[in-house]
Amino acid sequence: MGRIDTLLAAMTLEEKIGQLTMVASFRAVTGPGAPRDAAEGVRSGRIGALLNLWGADETHAVQRLAVDESRLGIPLLLGLDVVHGHRTIFPVPLAEACLFDPALWEKTARAAAEEAAMDGVALTFAPMLDVARDPRWGRIVEGPGEDPWVASQFAAAKTRGFQGHDLSAADSLAATAKHLGAYGAVTAGREYASADVSERTLHEIYLPPFAAAVAAGTAAIMPAFNDIAGAPTTANAALLQGWLRGHLGFRGVLISDYNAVAELIDHGVAGDTAEAAALALKAGVDIDMMGDAYAKGLPEALRRGLVGMAEIDASVRRVLELKERLGLFDDPYRRGASGARATAGGAADRRGLARDVARRAIVLLTCARDALPLSPDIRRLALIGPLAAARQEMLGPWASAGRGEEAASILQGLTAALPDCRIDHAAGVDIAGDDTRGVSAALDLCRDAEAVVLCLGEAASMSGEAASRADLGLPGAQRALAEAVLDLGKPVVALLCSGRPLALPWLFERADAVLAAWFLGGEAGNAVADVLTGKFNPTGKLPVTWPRHVGQAPIFYAQRPSGRPTKVGDRYTSSYLDLSAAPQFPFGHGLSFSRFALHDLRRDPSRVKAGQAVTISVSVANEGGVDGEATLFLFVRDLVASVARPVMELKGVRKIVLTAGAREQATWRLPVETLAFIGRGFDPVLEPGVFEVHVGLSADPIECLTDVVELLR
Ligand code: NOJ
C-alpha cells in the first residue's frame, strides 16, 4: 500500500475530518471569528491546515506539533493570502493587470512565492481571477479587470509563477485560483450579495480564467462566497463536481472561503450544520476554512446518511495528495529552512522588480501638452494631498508580510528624484472626514510653487474584501481641497491612488494631467517619481473601462449589440437622458510621452476555413519625440451568429518598444478556432460568416483600424 492508502486505513473519523479542517492563526485577521491557539487541535489531529501564519520559526514550531506530537504525524498545510507579494509588495493586481505582460505577471508571482516559502508558507490563496465590471465592488482591486481573455492570461501566468516548475521545491507555493462562481457579478457591486448571471455569461465571462488556471495546473481552487441564482457556489455540485472536476478534469483540492460552509445555513439552503457540511462535501469542497462545519456537522451527516465515508475519504485523499505533491511528507520543514533562504535570490533584485512593475502599472489618463514630464529645471514644487506622504496605504488591501515603514511614499520618491527642487508638502485634508482646516496652509504652499502635484484617492481599506462603495467620488473633503488648488491656476498634476476607477469628470477636465497610481506597493513613490520626471515613459493601459459616473456601472467594452445602438441625439436609442453613455476612458486607454499611430491593417488570407489561421498585421509608428512602448489590442466581432456576439472581443495584445521616429510591424497569428463561441447547446461552435477585425491602442472603436475576414463553410 502506498503512503496515502496506509494513512487512510489508519485514520479515525475525527482525524479524517481534521485533514479537512483549516483554522485561522494569529498573525493576520482576514475574516470574522477569533484566531485560535491551534496547538491542541493540531496535536490531536483535529486540525490539518492553518491560515494566516508565517515566519520560519512560527511555522516550524506548529509543524513540529503535527509531525512529532500528533498520532499519525501528518504535516500541516499552511496557507496565506500572498496576493501581490509577500514581504516585497508589488502593485495590487488591478494595477499589475495594466502591464498586459504575462512574463512580468509570472515573475512577480515567482518572487512572492520565493519570499513566502522562505517564511514557511506552502499555499497561497491566489491568484484572484474574478472578472469585475462594477467598480463599486471593492474586490475589483484584487483581480485582473473586466476581460476574460486578459484574466485567462493572468491566471496561467500567476499559476506558473506561484507553483514554479516543481510544486515540491522549497520555493514553490500551491496556487489557489479564486473565487470560482461569478463573485465579480454580485448585485449592484455590493459585497457578499447574490449574483444572478445567465448560464451563458457564466461560461463566457466568469469561468474561462478558472479553466485557464486548471490548464496551467493550479493545485487548489476556492469557490466564492456568493450564490448564483440561488445556488451558493460552496454547495453548487453542478459547477464544482460537474463542470470543474467532471468537464475540466480538475484533480486538485477545493478549499472553501472563510466560514462559507457554515454560511450555507444563512444562504437558506441548509437547515443545520450537518446539512451544510453534507452539501459542501457532496459538491466537492474538500477543506472547510474557518467554518467548523465539517468538524461539527460531518459526523452527524454520516449518521443521517447525508454523506458516505467514501465521500469523506475522497476529500481526505485529495488533501493528502496535495501535501505529498508539496513535498511535506518528505520534508515538512523544507520551506523556511535556512538553505531555502540562501538560495532564493536577493531582496534588492525583488525591490528592483517591484519598482519596474510599479512604474509600468501607472496609467497616464490625461495630459495636456507639456504638463509632463516635469521640467528638469523645476525648483519649487508643492506636493499636496492626504496620500502624498502615506506609506502603509501604498501597500494596498492585501499586504501579506509587507511593512508600511519600508514603503516609499510619493514624497520620498520625488524628494530623492529631484534633489535640486524644493518640495513643500501638506496633506490639506485627511483621506476621509470633513475637516478642512488644513486647506488654507496647503494653498499657501501652492502659491509659491511652480507646479502642484496633488495626491488624492482612497485609503487601502476602501477597496478589497468587504469594501464596496456606492459612490465613486473622492472620499471626505478631498474634492474641496482639489478644487481650491485648481482655482489657483497653477499647473496641476493629479495622482489618483485607489483600488478602483474613480468617477471624477471635473478633475479630468480641470487638471493638466491625471495619472492612475492605484496602490503600487513598496516602491510606489519611486515609481511615481520615475514617471513624473520622465525617467520612465508611461506604458500602463486600463484593464477596465473607466466610468464617468457611478450610474454607468456595471460598465465594460464587450457589450452585446443593441437593436437600437447608442446614437447621440436620437432618443430611441440605448442611452441615458442625463448622462453620456460613453465611458470616461475606454478599456486599454493609457497615454505615453510618445505619440503612436497605426497604419496598414492587413489580414492574410481574407478568407479562411476551419483548421487554418489568419495572420493580422499592422504597422505602428512612434511619431513622438521620445522612445516609448506601444500596446496594441486585437479585437474581433462576429457580425452574424446564431447567438449575438459582443461588439468587440479581445483576442490578442502586442507590446512594441519603438525609438522616436521608428516604425514596426505587429503581427498576430489567429487560428480560426479562436473565432468559436459557446453555441446554443453550450458547446463551442464555429460558424461561417464575416468577422470584423479591429486593431487599436484601446477599445475605442473610433480609434481602431478595421477590416474583415470571412470564414468559409
Ligand atoms: C476571505 C476572502 O474572501 C478570501 O479571498 C481569502 O483568501 C480568505 N478570506 C482567507 O483570508
XYZ file of C-alpha atoms and ligand atoms in Angstrom, residues 29-31 51-52 80-81 83 125-126 128 139 142 178-179 183 191-192 222 225 256-258 289 398 465, ligand 1:
37
model
C -7.102 38.771 10.577
C -8.894 38.145 7.300
C -12.410 37.362 8.422
C -4.042 30.038 7.527
C -2.662 33.425 8.481
C -1.752 32.607 3.406
C -3.134 35.349 1.168
C -1.846 38.071 -3.361
C -4.969 31.948 -1.735
C -4.200 33.483 -5.111
C -7.757 36.071 -7.609
C -12.639 43.426 -4.804
C -7.737 42.157 -6.359
C -10.301 32.065 -6.545
C -13.196 32.806 -6.248
C -18.288 36.700 -7.493
C -20.072 42.660 -1.320
C -21.352 39.184 -0.462
C -11.698 28.344 -3.851
C -18.997 33.286 -1.059
C -13.984 26.792 0.956
C -13.848 30.501 1.577
C -13.750 31.706 5.168
C -11.896 27.092 6.105
C -3.585 42.598 0.928
C -12.895 42.433 0.718
C -11.874 35.601 2.684
C -11.564 36.020 1.277
O -12.750 36.068 0.518
C -10.570 35.115 0.573
O -10.215 35.709 -0.637
C -9.379 34.863 1.440
O -8.482 34.014 0.774
C -9.815 34.271 2.754
N -10.706 35.182 3.435
C -8.641 33.941 3.659
O -8.064 35.088 4.150
